[in-house]
C-alpha cells in the first residue's frame, strides 16, 4: 500500500486530512443516518408548530449513543433550509444535569429568549407567573400572537427526580395542553420507565407521544460499524469540486490496489457513504472552509482506497465484532476513531491496523477492571494491596477482614504520614470492595479451612474468607497509572513483602 501512487501527496496533505476528520468525527452532530420514520415524525411535529401554530409534546426514548440528540439537530438543520426558523421560532435547550433547579432553569430560559432586560428586577410569586410574563413579552401584532417555541429537554428523567416538585414540566406541558402559545416540548431520555416517574398532574397534560430509537435490527452491528467507519473517515472528492478544484487524471496506479477502479468509482460517487461536514459545523468550529481547497485530488482518491481497504482487513473486522459485543454506543466508536486519526502524521500517513486493534482492545478488554481499580479511594486501594501481600505470603489462600486489617495497620504504623482511619470506616471500605467484585467470597472447601458450607453463611462478616478477583497485572497497571495515589502506597505495593 505504501508504494502505491498517491502516497507522497497524501503525506503532504495529512495535516489537512487529520484536521478535517477530527471535526467530522467529534463535532458533526447534524448528520443523521437511518430511522427515517422516527425522523419524519419529529420533523412533522416541529414543522406543524412553526408553520401552523400548533402545540405538541413528545418523548424521544432510546439507549445512550443511539443518536437521539443528533436526530433532533438534524431535523432542526433541515427546517432551517425550509423555514425561517431564526425569525419565526425560538429554540430553547435545557439539560437535566444543569437545570434541575427551577430558578436556574428560568434564568436559562430567560437568557435564551433574550429577555433579561425585560425581566430586570421584577419579583414573581410563582414559576407560572414568571413564565407567563416571558410569554407575554414575546407577543406581538394586533392579534397578540406569540412566537413559536421549541423546548428540548436533555436528560429528561432528571427533571422527574422524586425529591423535587415537577413545576417546570407541569407548566411547559400545561402551555401545550391549553394552547396558550405555539410550543413543542421534546424530552430526550434513555429511561424506559420515565412515565412512572411523572407526577399525576404532569401525566394529565402530556400527550403520551413516544418516539423510540433503537439500534437498527435490519443490519448486523458489525456491518453498521463498517459503514460508519467509511462515512466518518472519508474525505469526499466533492469537497474539492465544491471549492473549484480541478479534476486530475488518476492514471498510473498499480494493480496492487486493494480496491479496484470500478469499486472506487461507485464508492466515491455515493453521497450517502461519503458526505462532507456541513458548513454550519465548520462555522461553529470557526474553521475557514477555503483552506480545504489545498487538498490534492490524487491524495484523496488514495486516502479513500485506503479507508475502503481497512474494512476488508480481517483483524479490523474481528476487532469491530469484539466491540459490538461490548457496546453499540456510537459515541464510544467515535472516540476510538478520534484516537486513530490523532496518530496520523507526515511520517505515518496511514492508519495502522495494529494500532487500531490495540485501541479497541484497550476500550473493550481488561481496561475496564483497571478503571474500576483507579476509581477506588486511597483506603480501598490500600486494603487491596494489603490483601495481595497477605495472599502472597500464604500461597494464595483467602483472607478475612481481620487479616487484611492487620496488614494494613502494620503499614500505617511504619508510615507516620498515613492518616489513621477508624475501624468502622475501614470495614465499610472492605464491604464496598465486595460490592464492586474486586474481592469475592470463597467456598471454605476451596481453602485449607475446610468445612461443609460456604464461608458466607453462619459467620460474622469480619471472619468471612475472601480472595482477590482482579489479576495482579491489572492491579499493577492501576497503581502505576493512578495520578492521586500517595507515593508511599506506590512504594509499598512495589516493595518486598514484610
Short mmCIF file of C-alpha atoms in Angstrom, two decimals:
data_model
loop_
_atom_site.label_atom_id
_atom_site.label_comp_id
_atom_site.label_asym_id
_atom_site.label_seq_id
_atom_site.Cartn_x
_atom_site.Cartn_y
_atom_site.Cartn_z
CA UNK A 1 0.00 0.00 0.00
CA UNK A 2 2.81 2.40 0.86
CA UNK A 3 4.29 2.08 -2.63
CA UNK A 4 1.03 2.91 -4.38
CA UNK A 5 0.68 6.07 -6.42
CA UNK A 6 -0.56 8.93 -4.28
CA UNK A 7 1.34 8.25 -1.07
CA UNK A 8 3.60 11.28 -1.41
CA UNK A 9 0.72 13.78 -1.90
CA UNK A 10 -1.05 12.02 0.98
CA UNK A 11 1.89 12.75 3.29
CA UNK A 12 1.78 16.40 2.22
CA UNK A 13 -1.98 16.65 2.83
CA UNK A 14 -2.15 14.57 6.01
CA UNK A 15 -2.38 17.59 8.33
CA UNK A 16 -5.44 18.88 6.48
CA UNK A 17 -6.96 15.39 6.34
CA UNK A 18 -6.37 14.94 10.07
CA UNK A 19 -7.91 18.32 10.88
CA UNK A 20 -10.94 17.68 8.68
CA UNK A 21 -11.55 14.19 10.10
CA UNK A 22 -11.27 15.38 13.70
CA UNK A 23 -14.05 17.88 13.03
CA UNK A 24 -16.10 15.23 11.24
CA UNK A 25 -15.72 12.65 14.00
CA UNK A 26 -16.21 14.85 17.07
CA UNK A 27 -18.09 17.98 16.07
CA UNK A 28 -20.53 16.83 13.41
CA UNK A 29 -23.73 16.24 15.39
CA UNK A 30 -26.00 17.19 12.49
CA UNK A 31 -25.68 14.31 10.02
CA UNK A 32 -28.10 11.50 10.90
CA UNK A 33 -28.43 8.03 9.40
CA UNK A 34 -31.35 5.55 9.41
CA UNK A 35 -34.55 5.80 11.49
CA UNK A 36 -36.37 7.69 8.71
CA UNK A 37 -39.82 7.07 10.22
CA UNK A 38 -38.83 8.48 13.61
CA UNK A 39 -37.00 11.37 11.99
CA UNK A 40 -40.01 12.26 9.84
CA UNK A 41 -42.21 12.12 12.95
CA UNK A 42 -40.06 14.67 14.80
CA UNK A 43 -39.78 16.79 11.64
CA UNK A 44 -43.57 16.83 11.26
CA UNK A 45 -44.15 17.82 14.89
CA UNK A 46 -41.76 20.79 14.84
CA UNK A 47 -42.87 21.95 11.39
CA UNK A 48 -46.53 21.99 12.42
CA UNK A 49 -45.65 24.06 15.48
CA UNK A 50 -43.74 26.65 13.44
CA UNK A 51 -45.99 26.72 10.35
CA UNK A 52 -49.47 26.16 11.79
CA UNK A 53 -49.08 27.41 15.36
CA UNK A 54 -49.99 24.02 16.88
CA UNK A 55 -48.74 22.73 20.24
CA UNK A 56 -47.26 19.30 20.80
CA UNK A 57 -45.20 17.30 23.27
CA UNK A 58 -43.26 14.06 22.84
CA UNK A 59 -40.58 11.89 24.41
CA UNK A 60 -37.64 10.59 22.37
CA UNK A 61 -36.50 7.39 24.09
CA UNK A 62 -33.50 5.21 23.32
CA UNK A 63 -30.20 3.91 24.71
CA UNK A 64 -27.22 6.22 25.11
CA UNK A 65 -25.31 6.83 21.92
CA UNK A 66 -28.10 5.77 19.55
CA UNK A 67 -28.45 9.29 18.08
CA UNK A 68 -31.41 10.92 19.84
CA UNK A 69 -29.85 14.38 20.07
CA UNK A 70 -28.30 14.05 16.61
CA UNK A 71 -31.73 13.26 15.18
CA UNK A 72 -33.22 16.46 16.60
CA UNK A 73 -30.21 18.53 15.47
CA UNK A 74 -30.57 17.02 12.01
CA UNK A 75 -34.27 17.92 11.87
CA UNK A 76 -33.59 21.49 13.02
CA UNK A 77 -30.86 21.80 10.37
CA UNK A 78 -33.29 20.68 7.66
CA UNK A 79 -36.03 23.04 8.87
CA UNK A 80 -33.61 25.97 8.76
CA UNK A 81 -33.43 25.50 5.00
CA UNK A 82 -37.20 25.05 4.66
CA UNK A 83 -38.46 27.74 7.07
CA UNK A 84 -37.26 30.98 8.60
CA UNK A 85 -36.53 29.45 11.99
CA UNK A 86 -34.39 32.36 13.15
CA UNK A 87 -37.28 34.84 12.97
CA UNK A 88 -40.31 32.59 13.41
CA UNK A 89 -39.18 30.26 16.20
CA UNK A 90 -37.22 30.14 19.44
CA UNK A 91 -35.15 27.03 20.19
CA UNK A 92 -34.65 26.62 23.94
CA UNK A 93 -32.42 23.82 25.21
CA UNK A 94 -32.33 22.65 28.83
CA UNK A 95 -30.36 19.80 30.38
CA UNK A 96 -31.44 17.82 33.43
CA UNK A 97 -27.85 17.72 34.65
CA UNK A 98 -27.72 21.53 34.83
CA UNK A 99 -31.26 22.82 35.18
CA UNK A 100 -32.93 20.66 37.83
CA UNK A 101 -33.46 23.73 39.99
CA UNK A 102 -36.43 25.82 38.79
CA UNK A 103 -34.64 29.14 39.38
CA UNK A 104 -31.64 28.07 37.31
CA UNK A 105 -33.94 26.76 34.58
CA UNK A 106 -35.85 30.08 34.47
CA UNK A 107 -32.61 32.04 34.19
CA UNK A 108 -31.53 29.89 31.26
CA UNK A 109 -34.94 30.21 29.57
CA UNK A 110 -34.87 33.99 30.02
CA UNK A 111 -31.34 34.20 28.60
CA UNK A 112 -32.17 32.04 25.57
CA UNK A 113 -35.27 34.17 24.93
CA UNK A 114 -33.03 37.27 25.25
CA UNK A 115 -35.43 38.85 27.75
CA UNK A 116 -33.04 39.64 30.61
CA UNK A 117 -33.66 43.38 30.20
CA UNK A 118 -37.44 42.90 30.17
CA UNK A 119 -37.38 40.95 33.43
CA UNK A 120 -34.96 43.32 35.16
CA UNK A 121 -35.51 43.42 38.91
CA UNK A 122 -39.07 42.13 38.83
CA UNK A 123 -40.02 39.63 41.52
CA UNK A 124 -42.54 36.90 40.72
CA UNK A 125 -44.53 34.88 43.20
CA UNK A 126 -44.56 31.59 41.31
CA UNK A 127 -42.85 29.83 38.43
CA UNK A 128 -46.06 30.09 36.39
CA UNK A 129 -46.22 33.88 36.79
CA UNK A 130 -42.63 34.24 35.64
CA UNK A 131 -43.18 32.02 32.60
CA UNK A 132 -46.44 33.82 31.71
CA UNK A 133 -44.61 37.15 31.79
CA UNK A 134 -41.94 35.80 29.45
CA UNK A 135 -44.62 34.61 27.02
CA UNK A 136 -46.37 38.00 27.13
CA UNK A 137 -43.09 39.67 26.20
CA UNK A 138 -42.95 37.54 23.06
CA UNK A 139 -46.43 38.53 21.90
CA UNK A 140 -46.66 40.96 19.02
CA UNK A 141 -49.07 42.23 16.37
CA UNK A 142 -52.71 43.17 16.56
CA UNK A 143 -53.80 39.66 17.48
CA UNK A 144 -51.09 39.48 20.16
CA UNK A 145 -49.81 36.22 18.71
CA UNK A 146 -46.76 34.62 20.31
CA UNK A 147 -43.66 33.39 18.52
CA UNK A 148 -43.40 29.61 18.21
CA UNK A 149 -41.12 27.87 20.69
CA UNK A 150 -39.37 24.50 20.75
CA UNK A 151 -38.20 23.27 24.15
CA UNK A 152 -35.61 20.47 24.02
CA UNK A 153 -35.11 18.81 27.42
CA UNK A 154 -31.97 16.67 27.52
CA UNK A 155 -31.72 14.07 30.32
CA UNK A 156 -35.47 14.38 30.74
CA UNK A 157 -35.60 11.80 33.54
CA UNK A 158 -33.53 14.08 35.79
CA UNK A 159 -36.31 16.67 35.66
CA UNK A 160 -38.54 13.96 37.19
CA UNK A 161 -36.47 13.49 40.35
CA UNK A 162 -38.71 12.25 43.16
CA UNK A 163 -37.21 14.67 45.66
CA UNK A 164 -38.39 17.74 43.73
CA UNK A 165 -41.72 19.02 42.52
CA UNK A 166 -42.02 18.88 38.75
CA UNK A 167 -43.05 22.52 38.39
CA UNK A 168 -41.08 23.13 35.19
CA UNK A 169 -42.57 20.11 33.39
CA UNK A 170 -46.08 20.89 34.64
CA UNK A 171 -46.02 24.47 33.35
CA UNK A 172 -44.49 23.58 29.98
CA UNK A 173 -46.96 20.75 29.34
CA UNK A 174 -49.79 22.94 30.62
CA UNK A 175 -48.98 25.53 27.94
CA UNK A 176 -49.09 22.87 25.21
CA UNK A 177 -52.29 21.46 26.69
CA UNK A 178 -54.13 24.79 26.98
CA UNK A 179 -52.62 26.20 23.77
CA UNK A 180 -51.54 29.45 25.42
CA UNK A 181 -48.71 29.67 22.87
CA UNK A 182 -47.48 27.52 19.95
CA UNK A 183 -44.98 25.28 21.68
CA UNK A 184 -43.31 21.92 21.14
CA UNK A 185 -41.75 20.18 24.15
CA UNK A 186 -39.37 17.34 23.28
CA UNK A 187 -37.92 15.27 26.11
CA UNK A 188 -34.83 13.11 25.48
CA UNK A 189 -34.13 10.20 27.80
CA UNK A 190 -32.72 6.67 27.97
CA UNK A 191 -35.16 5.58 30.70
CA UNK A 192 -37.95 3.30 29.51
CA UNK A 193 -39.78 3.76 32.83
CA UNK A 194 -39.75 7.56 32.64
CA UNK A 195 -43.58 7.78 32.59
CA UNK A 196 -43.72 6.13 36.01
CA UNK A 197 -41.58 8.97 37.37
CA UNK A 198 -44.01 11.72 36.32
CA UNK A 199 -46.44 13.27 38.79
CA UNK A 200 -50.13 12.66 38.12
CA UNK A 201 -50.77 16.30 37.20
CA UNK A 202 -47.88 16.23 34.71
CA UNK A 203 -49.12 13.00 33.11
CA UNK A 204 -52.56 14.53 32.60
CA UNK A 205 -51.09 17.30 30.45
CA UNK A 206 -48.60 15.22 28.48
CA UNK A 207 -49.63 13.96 25.04
CA UNK A 208 -48.20 10.47 25.76
CA UNK A 209 -46.48 10.54 22.36
CA UNK A 210 -43.37 8.30 22.50
CA UNK A 211 -40.75 8.08 19.76
CA UNK A 212 -38.46 5.08 20.28
CA UNK A 213 -34.99 4.92 18.72
CA UNK A 214 -33.16 1.63 18.96
CA UNK A 215 -30.16 0.23 17.08
CA UNK A 216 -31.08 -0.89 13.58
CA UNK A 217 -32.12 -4.55 13.67
CA UNK A 218 -32.12 -4.85 9.86
CA UNK A 219 -28.33 -4.70 9.67
CA UNK A 220 -25.71 -6.56 11.66
CA UNK A 221 -23.95 -4.34 14.22
CA UNK A 222 -20.53 -5.06 12.73
CA UNK A 223 -21.76 -4.14 9.23
CA UNK A 224 -23.17 -0.93 10.62
CA UNK A 225 -19.80 -0.07 12.20
CA UNK A 226 -18.04 -0.77 8.91
CA UNK A 227 -20.37 1.65 7.12
CA UNK A 228 -19.89 4.27 9.82
CA UNK A 229 -16.11 3.81 9.64
CA UNK A 230 -16.18 4.62 5.90
CA UNK A 231 -18.56 7.53 6.41
CA UNK A 232 -16.60 9.13 9.25
CA UNK A 233 -13.08 8.61 7.90
CA UNK A 234 -13.73 9.54 4.27
CA UNK A 235 -12.86 12.90 2.75
CA UNK A 236 -15.20 13.22 -0.28
CA UNK A 237 -13.97 14.41 -3.66
CA UNK A 238 -16.97 16.72 -3.81
CA UNK A 239 -15.13 18.89 -1.28
CA UNK A 240 -12.58 19.85 -3.95
CA UNK A 241 -15.14 20.25 -6.71
CA UNK A 242 -17.31 22.37 -4.42
CA UNK A 243 -14.45 24.80 -3.91
CA UNK A 244 -13.43 24.92 -7.57
CA UNK A 245 -10.68 22.31 -7.60
CA UNK A 246 -9.71 20.80 -10.94
CA UNK A 247 -10.15 17.13 -11.50
CA UNK A 248 -6.86 15.44 -12.27
CA UNK A 249 -6.27 12.29 -14.18
CA UNK A 250 -5.92 9.30 -11.95
CA UNK A 251 -3.57 7.26 -14.02
CA UNK A 252 -0.59 5.17 -13.16
CA UNK A 253 -1.89 3.47 -10.08
CA UNK A 254 -0.56 -0.02 -9.69
CA UNK A 255 -2.71 -3.13 -9.88
CA UNK A 256 -1.80 -3.96 -6.29
CA UNK A 257 -4.52 -1.62 -5.04
CA UNK A 258 -6.82 -3.37 -2.55
CA UNK A 259 -9.88 -1.76 -4.22
CA UNK A 260 -10.49 -1.83 -7.97
CA UNK A 261 -11.13 1.23 -10.11
CA UNK A 262 -14.80 0.32 -10.62
CA UNK A 263 -15.38 -0.14 -6.88
CA UNK A 264 -13.68 3.18 -6.19
CA UNK A 265 -15.94 4.99 -8.66
CA UNK A 266 -19.06 3.56 -7.04
CA UNK A 267 -17.93 4.48 -3.54
CA UNK A 268 -16.62 7.93 -4.46
CA UNK A 269 -19.87 8.89 -6.19
CA UNK A 270 -22.11 7.65 -3.39
CA UNK A 271 -23.05 10.70 -1.32
CA UNK A 272 -24.66 8.51 1.34
CA UNK A 273 -21.28 6.89 2.00
CA UNK A 274 -19.01 9.90 1.66
CA UNK A 275 -20.55 13.12 2.93
CA UNK A 276 -18.85 16.38 3.76
CA UNK A 277 -19.03 18.25 7.05
CA UNK A 278 -21.92 20.77 6.93
CA UNK A 279 -20.97 24.42 6.60
CA UNK A 280 -22.73 25.27 9.87
CA UNK A 281 -20.50 22.81 11.74
CA UNK A 282 -17.37 24.36 10.25
CA UNK A 283 -18.68 27.82 11.16
CA UNK A 284 -19.34 26.70 14.74
CA UNK A 285 -15.78 25.40 14.95
CA UNK A 286 -14.50 28.69 13.45
CA UNK A 287 -12.82 26.86 10.59
CA UNK A 288 -12.46 28.51 7.19
CA UNK A 289 -13.62 26.00 4.53
CA UNK A 290 -11.38 27.66 1.91
CA UNK A 291 -8.31 26.05 3.48
CA UNK A 292 -9.54 22.68 2.23
CA UNK A 293 -9.06 23.87 -1.37
CA UNK A 294 -5.45 22.80 -0.89
CA UNK A 295 -6.47 19.14 -0.98
CA UNK A 296 -4.89 17.22 -3.83
CA UNK A 297 -7.43 15.01 -5.60
CA UNK A 298 -4.95 12.18 -6.11
CA UNK A 299 -4.23 12.08 -2.40
CA UNK A 300 -7.97 11.99 -1.58
CA UNK A 301 -8.55 9.14 -4.02
CA UNK A 302 -5.68 7.26 -2.43
CA UNK A 303 -6.98 8.00 1.07
CA UNK A 304 -10.45 6.74 0.12
CA UNK A 305 -8.99 3.50 -1.25
CA UNK A 306 -7.02 3.15 1.99
CA UNK A 307 -10.19 3.52 4.11
CA UNK A 308 -12.10 1.05 1.94
CA UNK A 309 -9.28 -1.48 2.31
CA UNK A 310 -9.45 -1.19 6.11
CA UNK A 311 -12.99 -2.60 6.32
CA UNK A 312 -11.79 -5.66 4.36
CA UNK A 313 -8.96 -6.34 6.79
CA UNK A 314 -9.72 -9.44 8.89
CA UNK A 315 -8.02 -8.11 12.01
CA UNK A 316 -10.09 -4.92 11.98
CA UNK A 317 -13.31 -6.83 11.27
CA UNK A 318 -12.61 -9.13 14.23
CA UNK A 319 -11.89 -6.11 16.44
CA UNK A 320 -15.14 -4.44 15.35
CA UNK A 321 -17.05 -7.64 16.17
CA UNK A 322 -15.48 -7.63 19.62
CA UNK A 323 -16.53 -4.00 20.06
CA UNK A 324 -20.12 -4.89 19.09
CA UNK A 325 -20.28 -7.43 21.92
CA UNK A 326 -19.12 -4.70 24.29
CA UNK A 327 -21.32 -1.79 23.16
CA UNK A 328 -23.26 -0.35 20.23
CA UNK A 329 -22.80 3.20 21.52
CA UNK A 330 -21.71 5.28 18.54
CA UNK A 331 -20.07 7.91 20.72
CA UNK A 332 -17.62 5.30 22.04
CA UNK A 333 -16.90 4.27 18.45
CA UNK A 334 -16.30 7.93 17.51
CA UNK A 335 -13.89 8.27 20.44
CA UNK A 336 -11.96 5.28 19.11
CA UNK A 337 -11.81 6.81 15.61
CA UNK A 338 -10.64 10.12 17.09
CA UNK A 339 -7.69 8.35 18.74
CA UNK A 340 -6.90 6.63 15.44
CA UNK A 341 -6.99 9.91 13.49
CA UNK A 342 -4.89 11.71 16.09
CA UNK A 343 -1.99 9.33 15.40
CA UNK A 344 -1.71 10.37 11.75
CA UNK A 345 1.37 12.42 10.81
CA UNK A 346 3.75 13.05 7.91
CA UNK A 347 5.97 10.07 8.76
CA UNK A 348 2.97 7.77 9.29
CA UNK A 349 0.20 8.96 6.95
CA UNK A 350 -1.71 5.68 7.08
CA UNK A 351 -4.00 4.17 9.68
CA UNK A 352 -2.03 1.41 11.35
CA UNK A 353 -4.06 -1.80 11.66
CA UNK A 354 -2.22 -2.95 14.78
CA UNK A 355 -2.72 0.44 16.43
CA UNK A 356 -6.44 0.44 15.51
CA UNK A 357 -6.94 -3.02 17.01
CA UNK A 358 -4.98 -2.06 20.15
CA UNK A 359 -7.20 0.97 20.77
CA UNK A 360 -10.31 -1.21 20.51
CA UNK A 361 -8.78 -3.83 22.82
CA UNK A 362 -7.98 -1.13 25.38
CA UNK A 363 -11.58 0.06 25.20
CA UNK A 364 -13.17 -3.39 25.44
CA UNK A 365 -10.78 -5.62 27.34
CA UNK A 366 -9.24 -5.61 30.82
CA UNK A 367 -9.06 -1.82 30.73
CA UNK A 368 -12.46 -1.88 32.46
CA UNK A 369 -11.01 -3.60 35.54
CA UNK A 370 -8.12 -1.13 35.62
CA UNK A 371 -10.56 1.78 35.56
CA UNK A 372 -12.52 0.23 38.43
CA UNK A 373 -9.33 -0.03 40.48
CA UNK A 374 -8.36 3.55 39.60
CA UNK A 375 -11.75 4.73 40.83
CA UNK A 376 -11.15 3.30 44.31
CA UNK A 377 -10.35 5.57 47.22
CA UNK A 378 -6.84 5.54 48.71
CA UNK A 379 -8.09 3.49 51.66
CA UNK A 380 -9.81 0.91 49.45
CA UNK A 381 -6.78 0.50 47.21
CA UNK A 382 -4.59 0.16 50.31
CA UNK A 383 -6.78 -2.71 51.51
CA UNK A 384 -6.45 -4.40 48.12
CA UNK A 385 -2.66 -4.08 48.31
CA UNK A 386 -2.66 -5.43 51.88
CA UNK A 387 -4.73 -8.39 50.75
CA UNK A 388 -2.44 -9.00 47.78
CA UNK A 389 0.65 -9.08 50.05
CA UNK A 390 -1.11 -11.36 52.52
CA UNK A 391 -2.13 -13.84 49.81
CA UNK A 392 1.44 -13.87 48.52
CA UNK A 393 2.65 -14.82 51.99
CA UNK A 394 0.05 -17.57 52.46
CA UNK A 395 0.48 -19.04 48.95
CA UNK A 396 -2.78 -17.67 47.56
CA UNK A 397 -5.00 -18.71 50.45
CA UNK A 398 -8.05 -16.45 51.02
CA UNK A 399 -8.11 -13.86 53.80
CA UNK A 400 -10.75 -12.35 56.07
CA UNK A 401 -11.20 -8.74 57.13
CA UNK A 402 -9.20 -9.13 60.34
CA UNK A 403 -6.19 -10.48 58.47
CA UNK A 404 -6.33 -7.66 55.91
CA UNK A 405 -6.78 -5.08 58.69
CA UNK A 406 -3.70 -6.44 60.49
CA UNK A 407 -1.51 -5.98 57.42
CA UNK A 408 -2.95 -2.53 56.72
CA UNK A 409 -2.29 -1.37 60.29
CA UNK A 410 1.23 -2.73 60.08
CA UNK A 411 1.79 -0.50 57.05
CA UNK A 412 0.20 2.55 58.74
CA UNK A 413 2.37 2.13 61.84
CA UNK A 414 5.51 2.26 59.70
CA UNK A 415 4.36 5.37 57.79
CA UNK A 416 3.64 8.32 60.05
CA UNK A 417 2.31 10.37 57.11
CA UNK A 418 -0.60 7.95 56.57
CA UNK A 419 -3.80 9.14 58.22
CA UNK A 420 -5.33 6.89 60.87
CA UNK A 421 -8.79 5.67 59.87
CA UNK A 422 -11.42 4.35 62.33
CA UNK A 423 -12.17 0.63 62.16
CA UNK A 424 -15.87 1.06 61.09
CA UNK A 425 -14.75 3.16 58.10
CA UNK A 426 -12.22 0.50 57.11
CA UNK A 427 -14.89 -2.21 57.38
CA UNK A 428 -17.22 -0.13 55.20
CA UNK A 429 -14.48 0.25 52.58
CA UNK A 430 -13.89 -3.52 52.67
CA UNK A 431 -17.60 -4.16 52.07
CA UNK A 432 -17.54 -1.72 49.15
CA UNK A 433 -14.77 -3.76 47.55
CA UNK A 434 -17.05 -6.77 47.73
CA UNK A 435 -19.90 -4.82 46.09
CA UNK A 436 -17.58 -3.87 43.23
CA UNK A 437 -16.50 -7.52 42.97
CA UNK A 438 -12.86 -6.56 43.46
CA UNK A 439 -12.85 -9.23 46.17
CA UNK A 440 -15.08 -12.29 46.15
CA UNK A 441 -16.26 -14.65 48.90
CA UNK A 442 -14.97 -18.19 48.55
CA UNK A 443 -16.23 -21.61 49.49
CA UNK A 444 -14.48 -22.98 52.52
CA UNK A 445 -13.82 -26.22 50.57
CA UNK A 446 -11.59 -24.15 48.26
CA UNK A 447 -9.28 -23.27 51.12
CA UNK A 448 -7.33 -25.05 53.83
CA UNK A 449 -10.09 -24.13 56.28
CA UNK A 450 -12.39 -26.95 55.15
CA UNK A 451 -15.97 -27.13 56.32
CA UNK A 452 -19.19 -28.35 54.78
CA UNK A 453 -20.68 -24.94 54.00
CA UNK A 454 -19.61 -21.68 52.43
CA UNK A 455 -17.79 -19.09 54.47
CA UNK A 456 -20.59 -16.62 53.84
CA UNK A 457 -23.14 -18.44 55.98
CA UNK A 458 -23.37 -18.58 59.76
CA UNK A 459 -20.27 -16.49 60.36
CA UNK A 460 -19.54 -12.89 61.38
CA UNK A 461 -18.70 -10.73 58.41
CA UNK A 462 -15.26 -9.87 59.82
CA UNK A 463 -14.25 -13.53 59.58
CA UNK A 464 -15.67 -14.50 56.19
CA UNK A 465 -12.96 -15.51 53.74
CA UNK A 466 -12.38 -13.57 50.51
CA UNK A 467 -10.00 -13.75 47.58
CA UNK A 468 -8.85 -11.13 45.09
CA UNK A 469 -10.93 -11.16 41.89
CA UNK A 470 -8.57 -8.96 39.84
CA UNK A 471 -5.33 -10.14 38.19
CA UNK A 472 -2.06 -8.86 39.58
CA UNK A 473 -1.09 -7.17 36.30
CA UNK A 474 -4.32 -5.10 36.35
CA UNK A 475 -3.59 -4.04 39.92
CA UNK A 476 -0.04 -3.15 38.92
CA UNK A 477 -1.28 -1.08 35.99
CA UNK A 478 -3.82 0.75 38.20
CA UNK A 479 -1.16 1.64 40.77
CA UNK A 480 1.26 2.71 38.04
CA UNK A 481 -1.21 4.98 36.22
CA UNK A 482 -3.07 6.38 39.24
CA UNK A 483 -2.46 10.13 39.47
CA UNK A 484 -3.69 10.75 43.02
CA UNK A 485 -2.13 7.77 44.83
CA UNK A 486 0.35 8.78 47.58
CA UNK A 487 3.97 7.89 46.87
CA UNK A 488 4.38 5.74 49.97
CA UNK A 489 1.50 3.48 48.90
CA UNK A 490 3.01 3.03 45.43
CA UNK A 491 6.32 2.18 47.10
CA UNK A 492 4.54 -0.23 49.45
CA UNK A 493 2.98 -2.07 46.52
CA UNK A 494 6.34 -2.46 44.74
CA UNK A 495 8.36 -3.25 47.88
CA UNK A 496 9.21 -6.66 49.27
CA UNK A 497 6.63 -8.39 51.42
CA UNK A 498 7.10 -7.71 55.13
#
